PDB file of C-alpha atoms in Angstrom:
ATOM      1  CA  GLN A  96      -0.293 -30.484 -32.361  1.00 87.00           C
ATOM      2  CA  VAL A  97      -1.298 -27.546 -30.169  1.00 92.00           C
ATOM      3  CA  GLN A  98      -4.958 -27.375 -29.255  1.00 95.00           C
ATOM      4  CA  LEU A  99      -6.942 -24.758 -27.368  1.00 97.00           C
ATOM      5  CA  GLU A 100     -10.256 -25.616 -25.768  1.00 97.00           C
ATOM      6  CA  GLU A 101     -12.646 -23.011 -24.407  1.00 97.00           C
ATOM      7  CA  SER A 102     -15.338 -23.561 -21.802  1.00 97.00           C
ATOM      8  CA  GLY A 103     -17.635 -21.549 -19.582  1.00 98.00           C
ATOM      9  CA  GLY A 104     -19.957 -19.985 -22.106  1.00 97.00           C
ATOM     10  CA  GLY A 105     -23.710 -20.014 -21.754  1.00 97.00           C
ATOM     11  CA  LEU A 106     -26.876 -17.998 -21.386  1.00 98.00           C
ATOM     12  CA  VAL A 107     -26.907 -15.242 -18.789  1.00 98.00           C
ATOM     13  CA  GLN A 108     -29.175 -12.332 -17.993  1.00 98.00           C
ATOM     14  CA  PRO A 109     -28.022  -8.730 -18.405  1.00 98.00           C
ATOM     15  CA  GLY A 110     -25.931  -7.731 -15.418  1.00 98.00           C
ATOM     16  CA  GLY A 111     -24.821 -11.291 -14.805  1.00 98.00           C
ATOM     17  CA  SER A 112     -21.358 -12.822 -14.858  1.00 98.00           C
ATOM     18  CA  LEU A 113     -19.535 -15.631 -16.620  1.00 98.00           C
ATOM     19  CA  ARG A 114     -15.997 -16.950 -16.424  1.00 98.00           C
ATOM     20  CA  LEU A 115     -14.442 -18.341 -19.581  1.00 98.00           C
ATOM     21  CA  SER A 116     -11.528 -20.724 -19.480  1.00 98.00           C
ATOM     22  CA  CYS A 117      -9.137 -21.817 -22.207  1.00 97.00           C
ATOM     23  CA  VAL A 118      -6.934 -24.840 -21.678  1.00 96.00           C
ATOM     24  CA  SER A 119      -4.121 -25.743 -24.040  1.00 95.00           C
ATOM     25  CA  SER A 120      -2.587 -29.077 -24.861  1.00 92.00           C
ATOM     26  CA  GLY A 121       0.263 -30.249 -27.019  1.00 90.00           C
ATOM     27  CA  SER A 122       2.569 -27.294 -26.367  1.00 88.00           C
ATOM     28  CA  ARG A 123       6.086 -27.691 -25.017  1.00 86.00           C
ATOM     29  CA  PHE A 124       6.708 -23.976 -24.648  1.00 87.00           C
ATOM     30  CA  ARG A 125       5.166 -21.013 -22.895  1.00 89.00           C
ATOM     31  CA  PHE A 126       3.018 -18.893 -25.177  1.00 91.00           C
ATOM     32  CA  ASP A 127       4.218 -15.313 -25.537  1.00 92.00           C
ATOM     33  CA  ALA A 128       0.691 -13.956 -25.364  1.00 95.00           C
ATOM     34  CA  MET A 129      -2.841 -15.244 -24.945  1.00 97.00           C
ATOM     35  CA  ALA A 130      -6.032 -13.459 -25.825  1.00 98.00           C
ATOM     36  CA  TRP A 131      -9.791 -13.597 -26.159  1.00 98.00           C
ATOM     37  CA  TYR A 132     -11.569 -12.520 -29.301  1.00 98.00           C
ATOM     38  CA  ARG A 133     -15.270 -12.506 -30.063  1.00 98.00           C
ATOM     39  CA  GLN A 134     -17.434 -12.517 -33.137  1.00 98.00           C
ATOM     40  CA  ALA A 135     -21.094 -11.618 -33.216  1.00 97.00           C
ATOM     41  CA  PRO A 136     -23.351 -12.615 -36.143  1.00 92.00           C
ATOM     42  CA  GLY A 137     -22.727 -10.357 -39.128  1.00 94.00           C
ATOM     43  CA  LYS A 138     -19.731  -8.684 -37.514  1.00 96.00           C
ATOM     44  CA  GLU A 139     -15.980  -9.091 -37.783  1.00 97.00           C
ATOM     45  CA  ARG A 140     -13.979 -10.864 -35.139  1.00 97.00           C
ATOM     46  CA  GLU A 141     -12.641  -8.374 -32.596  1.00 98.00           C
ATOM     47  CA  LEU A 142     -10.063  -8.431 -29.841  1.00 98.00           C
ATOM     48  CA  VAL A 143     -11.645  -8.451 -26.396  1.00 98.00           C
ATOM     49  CA  ALA A 144      -8.562  -8.727 -24.193  1.00 98.00           C
ATOM     50  CA  SER A 145      -4.997  -9.934 -24.324  1.00 98.00           C
ATOM     51  CA  VAL A 146      -2.386 -10.797 -21.712  1.00 96.00           C
ATOM     52  CA  VAL A 147       1.356 -11.211 -21.755  1.00 92.00           C
ATOM     53  CA  SER A 148       1.823 -11.006 -18.015  1.00 84.00           C
ATOM     54  CA  SER A 149      -0.170  -9.682 -15.069  1.00 79.00           C
ATOM     55  CA  ARG A 150       1.302  -6.254 -15.767  1.00 87.00           C
ATOM     56  CA  MET A 151       0.795  -6.386 -19.503  1.00 94.00           C
ATOM     57  CA  THR A 152      -2.873  -6.594 -20.399  1.00 96.00           C
ATOM     58  CA  GLN A 153      -4.992  -4.913 -23.027  1.00 97.00           C
ATOM     59  CA  TYR A 154      -8.753  -4.504 -23.268  1.00 98.00           C
ATOM     60  CA  ALA A 155     -11.243  -3.321 -25.838  1.00 98.00           C
ATOM     61  CA  ASP A 156     -12.809  -0.045 -24.741  1.00 98.00           C
ATOM     62  CA  SER A 157     -16.232  -1.664 -24.646  1.00 97.00           C
ATOM     63  CA  VAL A 158     -15.234  -4.119 -21.909  1.00 98.00           C
ATOM     64  CA  LYS A 159     -12.891  -2.042 -19.767  1.00 98.00           C
ATOM     65  CA  GLY A 160     -13.910  -2.128 -16.128  1.00 97.00           C
ATOM     66  CA  ARG A 161     -16.182  -5.134 -16.687  1.00 98.00           C
ATOM     67  CA  PHE A 162     -13.898  -7.905 -17.969  1.00 98.00           C
ATOM     68  CA  THR A 163     -10.657  -9.186 -16.486  1.00 98.00           C
ATOM     69  CA  ILE A 164      -8.179 -11.408 -18.301  1.00 97.00           C
ATOM     70  CA  SER A 165      -5.669 -13.556 -16.478  1.00 96.00           C
ATOM     71  CA  ARG A 166      -3.366 -16.404 -17.324  1.00 95.00           C
ATOM     72  CA  ASP A 167      -1.555 -19.324 -15.771  1.00 92.00           C
ATOM     73  CA  SER A 168       1.717 -19.251 -17.672  1.00 85.00           C
ATOM     74  CA  VAL A 169       2.869 -22.601 -16.338  1.00 86.00           C
ATOM     75  CA  ARG A 170      -0.224 -24.369 -17.706  1.00 88.00           C
ATOM     76  CA  ASN A 171      -0.691 -22.089 -20.732  1.00 91.00           C
ATOM     77  CA  THR A 172      -4.227 -21.413 -19.576  1.00 95.00           C
ATOM     78  CA  VAL A 173      -6.130 -18.164 -19.918  1.00 97.00           C
ATOM     79  CA  TYR A 174      -9.307 -16.959 -18.247  1.00 98.00           C
ATOM     80  CA  LEU A 175     -11.793 -14.196 -18.888  1.00 98.00           C
ATOM     81  CA  GLN A 176     -13.939 -13.018 -16.002  1.00 98.00           C
ATOM     82  CA  MET A 177     -16.914 -11.167 -17.431  1.00 98.00           C
ATOM     83  CA  ASN A 178     -19.055  -9.089 -15.095  1.00 98.00           C
ATOM     84  CA  ASN A 179     -22.015  -6.823 -15.672  1.00 98.00           C
ATOM     85  CA  LEU A 180     -22.691  -8.465 -19.010  1.00 98.00           C
ATOM     86  CA  GLU A 181     -24.690  -6.605 -21.627  1.00 98.00           C
ATOM     87  CA  PRO A 182     -26.699  -7.862 -24.615  1.00 97.00           C
ATOM     88  CA  ASP A 183     -23.994  -6.436 -26.915  1.00 97.00           C
ATOM     89  CA  ASP A 184     -21.545  -8.921 -25.375  1.00 98.00           C
ATOM     90  CA  THR A 185     -23.442 -11.729 -27.085  1.00 98.00           C
ATOM     91  CA  ALA A 186     -20.998 -13.472 -29.396  1.00 98.00           C
ATOM     92  CA  THR A 187     -18.868 -16.515 -29.913  1.00 98.00           C
ATOM     93  CA  TYR A 188     -15.711 -16.098 -27.852  1.00 98.00           C
ATOM     94  CA  TYR A 189     -12.439 -17.508 -29.154  1.00 98.00           C
ATOM     95  CA  CYS A 190      -9.227 -18.216 -27.327  1.00 98.00           C
ATOM     96  CA  ASN A 191      -5.960 -17.301 -29.046  1.00 98.00           C
ATOM     97  CA  ALA A 192      -2.298 -17.983 -28.336  1.00 96.00           C
ATOM     98  CA  ASN A 193       0.421 -16.283 -30.308  1.00 95.00           C
ATOM     99  CA  GLY A 194       4.096 -15.416 -30.342  1.00 93.00           C
ATOM    100  CA  TYR A 195       7.423 -16.156 -31.934  1.00 92.00           C
ATOM    101  CA  LEU A 196       9.974 -18.892 -31.593  1.00 90.00           C
ATOM    102  CA  ASP A 197      13.464 -18.581 -33.046  1.00 89.00           C
ATOM    103  CA  ARG A 198      13.273 -22.201 -34.144  1.00 87.00           C
ATOM    104  CA  TRP A 199       9.845 -22.070 -35.867  1.00 85.00           C
ATOM    105  CA  GLY A 200       8.985 -18.449 -36.451  1.00 91.00           C
ATOM    106  CA  SER A 201       5.656 -16.931 -35.549  1.00 93.00           C
ATOM    107  CA  TYR A 202       2.715 -18.999 -34.352  1.00 93.00           C
ATOM    108  CA  ASP A 203      -0.981 -18.267 -33.955  1.00 95.00           C
ATOM    109  CA  TYR A 204      -3.363 -20.824 -32.469  1.00 96.00           C
ATOM    110  CA  TRP A 205      -7.148 -20.658 -32.119  1.00 98.00           C
ATOM    111  CA  GLY A 206      -9.778 -22.526 -30.208  1.00 97.00           C
ATOM    112  CA  GLN A 207     -13.155 -23.587 -31.600  1.00 97.00           C
ATOM    113  CA  GLY A 208     -15.083 -20.977 -29.656  1.00 97.00           C
ATOM    114  CA  THR A 209     -17.683 -20.900 -26.907  1.00 98.00           C
ATOM    115  CA  GLN A 210     -21.039 -19.168 -27.196  1.00 98.00           C
ATOM    116  CA  VAL A 211     -22.003 -16.397 -24.805  1.00 98.00           C
ATOM    117  CA  THR A 212     -25.575 -15.153 -24.945  1.00 98.00           C
ATOM    118  CA  VAL A 213     -26.762 -12.261 -22.807  1.00 98.00           C
ATOM    119  CA  SER A 214     -30.515 -12.013 -22.803  1.00 97.00           C
ATOM    120  CA  SER A 215     -33.431 -11.628 -20.453  1.00 95.00           C
TER     121      SER A 215
END
């Protein structure tokens, strides 16, 4: 059973920084892609950033230049460095791992989420 566990969320003032981590367990294969999503109260879940490799990353326009996603492919771990945080970044942040295996087909795993609150 694959599990993803996020950590690093918390309360931070506007302009501050946080680093989210997502550690996986139970997987015997390297995930094709890992990503961070977020969901604010009353809003739909949205993609924040995704990473396949260091040269293949994608960011939501709202976080470009402020957030950096990285991964440790050997450990199936993904990080999100968030700088210059804004109140609109307040949300629950979810880790995601997805891809395709010839043996099993597509897969899509989610963590339980970690709360990020940006407020003065």
